[in-house]
Amino acid sequence: MQELFAEEIDWHVPGSDALPWTGRRTRRQEVAPYFTTMWPHFAHGMSKVALERVIVDGGDVVLLAVWTHTAVATGKEFTTPAAMHLVVEDGRIVRMHLYEDTLTVDKAFNAG
């Protein structure tokens, strides 16, 4: 998947320092580790993605979805609406910003 990205990228997944897959990335080589770091924290076979809309305007692509996952650490299921904004230049993704309910995600991973 990371071959879809340019060498230099503007990647942002907001979240908590306690969630190691969140934060900024700036290089193509950081794309695959995002997924290999994130997915083990979600219960296998329990995730659902409902893609509601794809909006394309030139090089801008916006994906609107609702995601449901179960946190392995707590067993808590959570659902969040999400929007992903991609920017494509010269056939490669140069920007990926994710927007989701980070409070809901953070609560799912905390036992409190």
Coordinates of C-alpha atoms in Angstrom, one line a residue:
M1 CA 0.0 0.0 0.0
Q2 CA 2.8 2.4 0.8
E3 CA 3.8 2.4 -2.9
L4 CA 0.7 4.5 -3.5
F5 CA 2.4 7.4 -1.5
A6 CA 5.0 9.9 -2.6
E7 CA 8.4 9.8 -0.9
E8 CA 7.6 12.9 1.2
I9 CA 4.1 13.0 2.7
D10 CA 1.9 15.0 5.0
W11 CA 0.2 12.4 7.1
H12 CA -1.7 13.2 10.3
V13 CA -3.8 10.9 12.5
P14 CA -4.8 12.8 15.6
G15 CA -4.9 11.0 18.9
S16 CA -3.3 10.3 22.2
D17 CA 0.4 9.7 22.9
A18 CA -0.9 6.4 24.4
L19 CA -1.9 5.2 21.0
P20 CA 1.3 4.5 19.1
W21 CA -0.1 4.6 15.6
T22 CA -1.4 8.2 16.0
G23 CA 0.6 11.3 15.1
R24 CA 2.4 12.7 12.1
R25 CA 4.4 10.9 9.4
T26 CA 6.5 12.5 6.7
R27 CA 8.0 9.6 4.7
R28 CA 6.6 6.8 2.5
Q29 CA 8.4 4.3 4.6
E30 CA 6.3 5.2 7.6
V31 CA 3.0 4.2 5.9
A32 CA 3.3 0.4 6.4
P33 CA 4.4 0.6 10.0
Y34 CA 1.2 2.6 10.7
F35 CA -0.9 -0.4 9.8
T36 CA 1.3 -3.0 11.4
T37 CA 1.3 -1.0 14.6
M38 CA -2.4 -0.2 14.6
W39 CA -4.1 -3.4 13.7
P40 CA -2.9 -5.6 16.5
H41 CA -4.7 -3.2 18.9
F42 CA -8.0 -4.1 17.3
A43 CA -9.7 -7.4 18.0
H44 CA -9.2 -9.6 14.9
G45 CA -12.3 -10.1 12.8
M46 CA -14.4 -7.6 14.8
S47 CA -13.8 -4.4 12.8
K48 CA -16.5 -3.0 10.5
V49 CA -16.2 -0.2 8.0
A50 CA -19.2 1.4 6.3
L51 CA -17.9 3.6 3.5
E52 CA -20.7 6.1 3.0
R53 CA -19.3 8.5 0.3
V54 CA -16.3 9.2 -1.8
I55 CA -15.9 12.8 -3.0
V56 CA -13.3 13.7 -5.7
D57 CA -12.4 17.2 -6.7
G58 CA -9.3 17.3 -8.9
G59 CA -6.5 15.9 -6.7
D60 CA -8.6 16.1 -3.5
V61 CA -10.3 12.9 -2.4
V62 CA -12.5 12.7 0.7
L63 CA -13.7 9.4 2.1
L64 CA -16.6 9.5 4.6
A65 CA -17.2 6.4 6.7
V66 CA -18.3 5.0 10.0
W67 CA -15.8 2.6 11.7
T68 CA -16.5 0.1 14.5
H69 CA -13.7 -1.6 16.2
T70 CA -13.1 -3.5 19.5
A71 CA -10.0 -2.5 21.5
V72 CA -8.0 -5.6 22.5
A73 CA -6.7 -4.0 25.7
T74 CA -10.2 -3.4 27.2
G75 CA -12.6 -5.4 25.1
K76 CA -14.6 -2.2 24.5
E77 CA -16.4 -1.8 21.2
F78 CA -16.5 1.7 19.8
T79 CA -18.0 3.4 16.7
T80 CA -16.8 6.7 15.2
P81 CA -17.7 8.6 12.1
A82 CA -14.5 9.3 10.1
A83 CA -13.4 11.4 7.2
M84 CA -10.1 10.9 5.4
H85 CA -8.8 13.7 3.2
L86 CA -6.3 12.6 0.6
V87 CA -4.4 14.8 -1.9
V88 CA -3.0 13.1 -5.0
E89 CA -0.3 14.7 -7.1
D90 CA 1.5 13.1 -10.1
G91 CA -0.3 9.8 -9.4
R92 CA 0.9 9.5 -5.7
I93 CA -0.8 10.4 -2.4
V94 CA 1.1 13.3 -0.9
R95 CA -1.3 14.1 2.0
M96 CA -3.5 11.9 4.3
H97 CA -5.3 13.5 7.2
L98 CA -7.8 11.5 9.2
Y99 CA -10.6 13.1 11.2
E100 CA -12.5 10.9 13.7
D101 CA -13.9 11.1 17.2
T102 CA -10.6 10.8 19.0
L103 CA -12.2 11.1 22.5
T104 CA -14.3 8.0 21.7
V105 CA -11.2 6.1 20.5
D106 CA -9.2 7.1 23.5
K107 CA -12.0 6.1 25.9
A108 CA -12.2 2.6 24.3
F109 CA -8.5 2.0 25.0
N110 CA -8.6 3.1 28.6
A111 CA -10.0 0.9 31.3
G112 CA -11.5 3.8 33.3

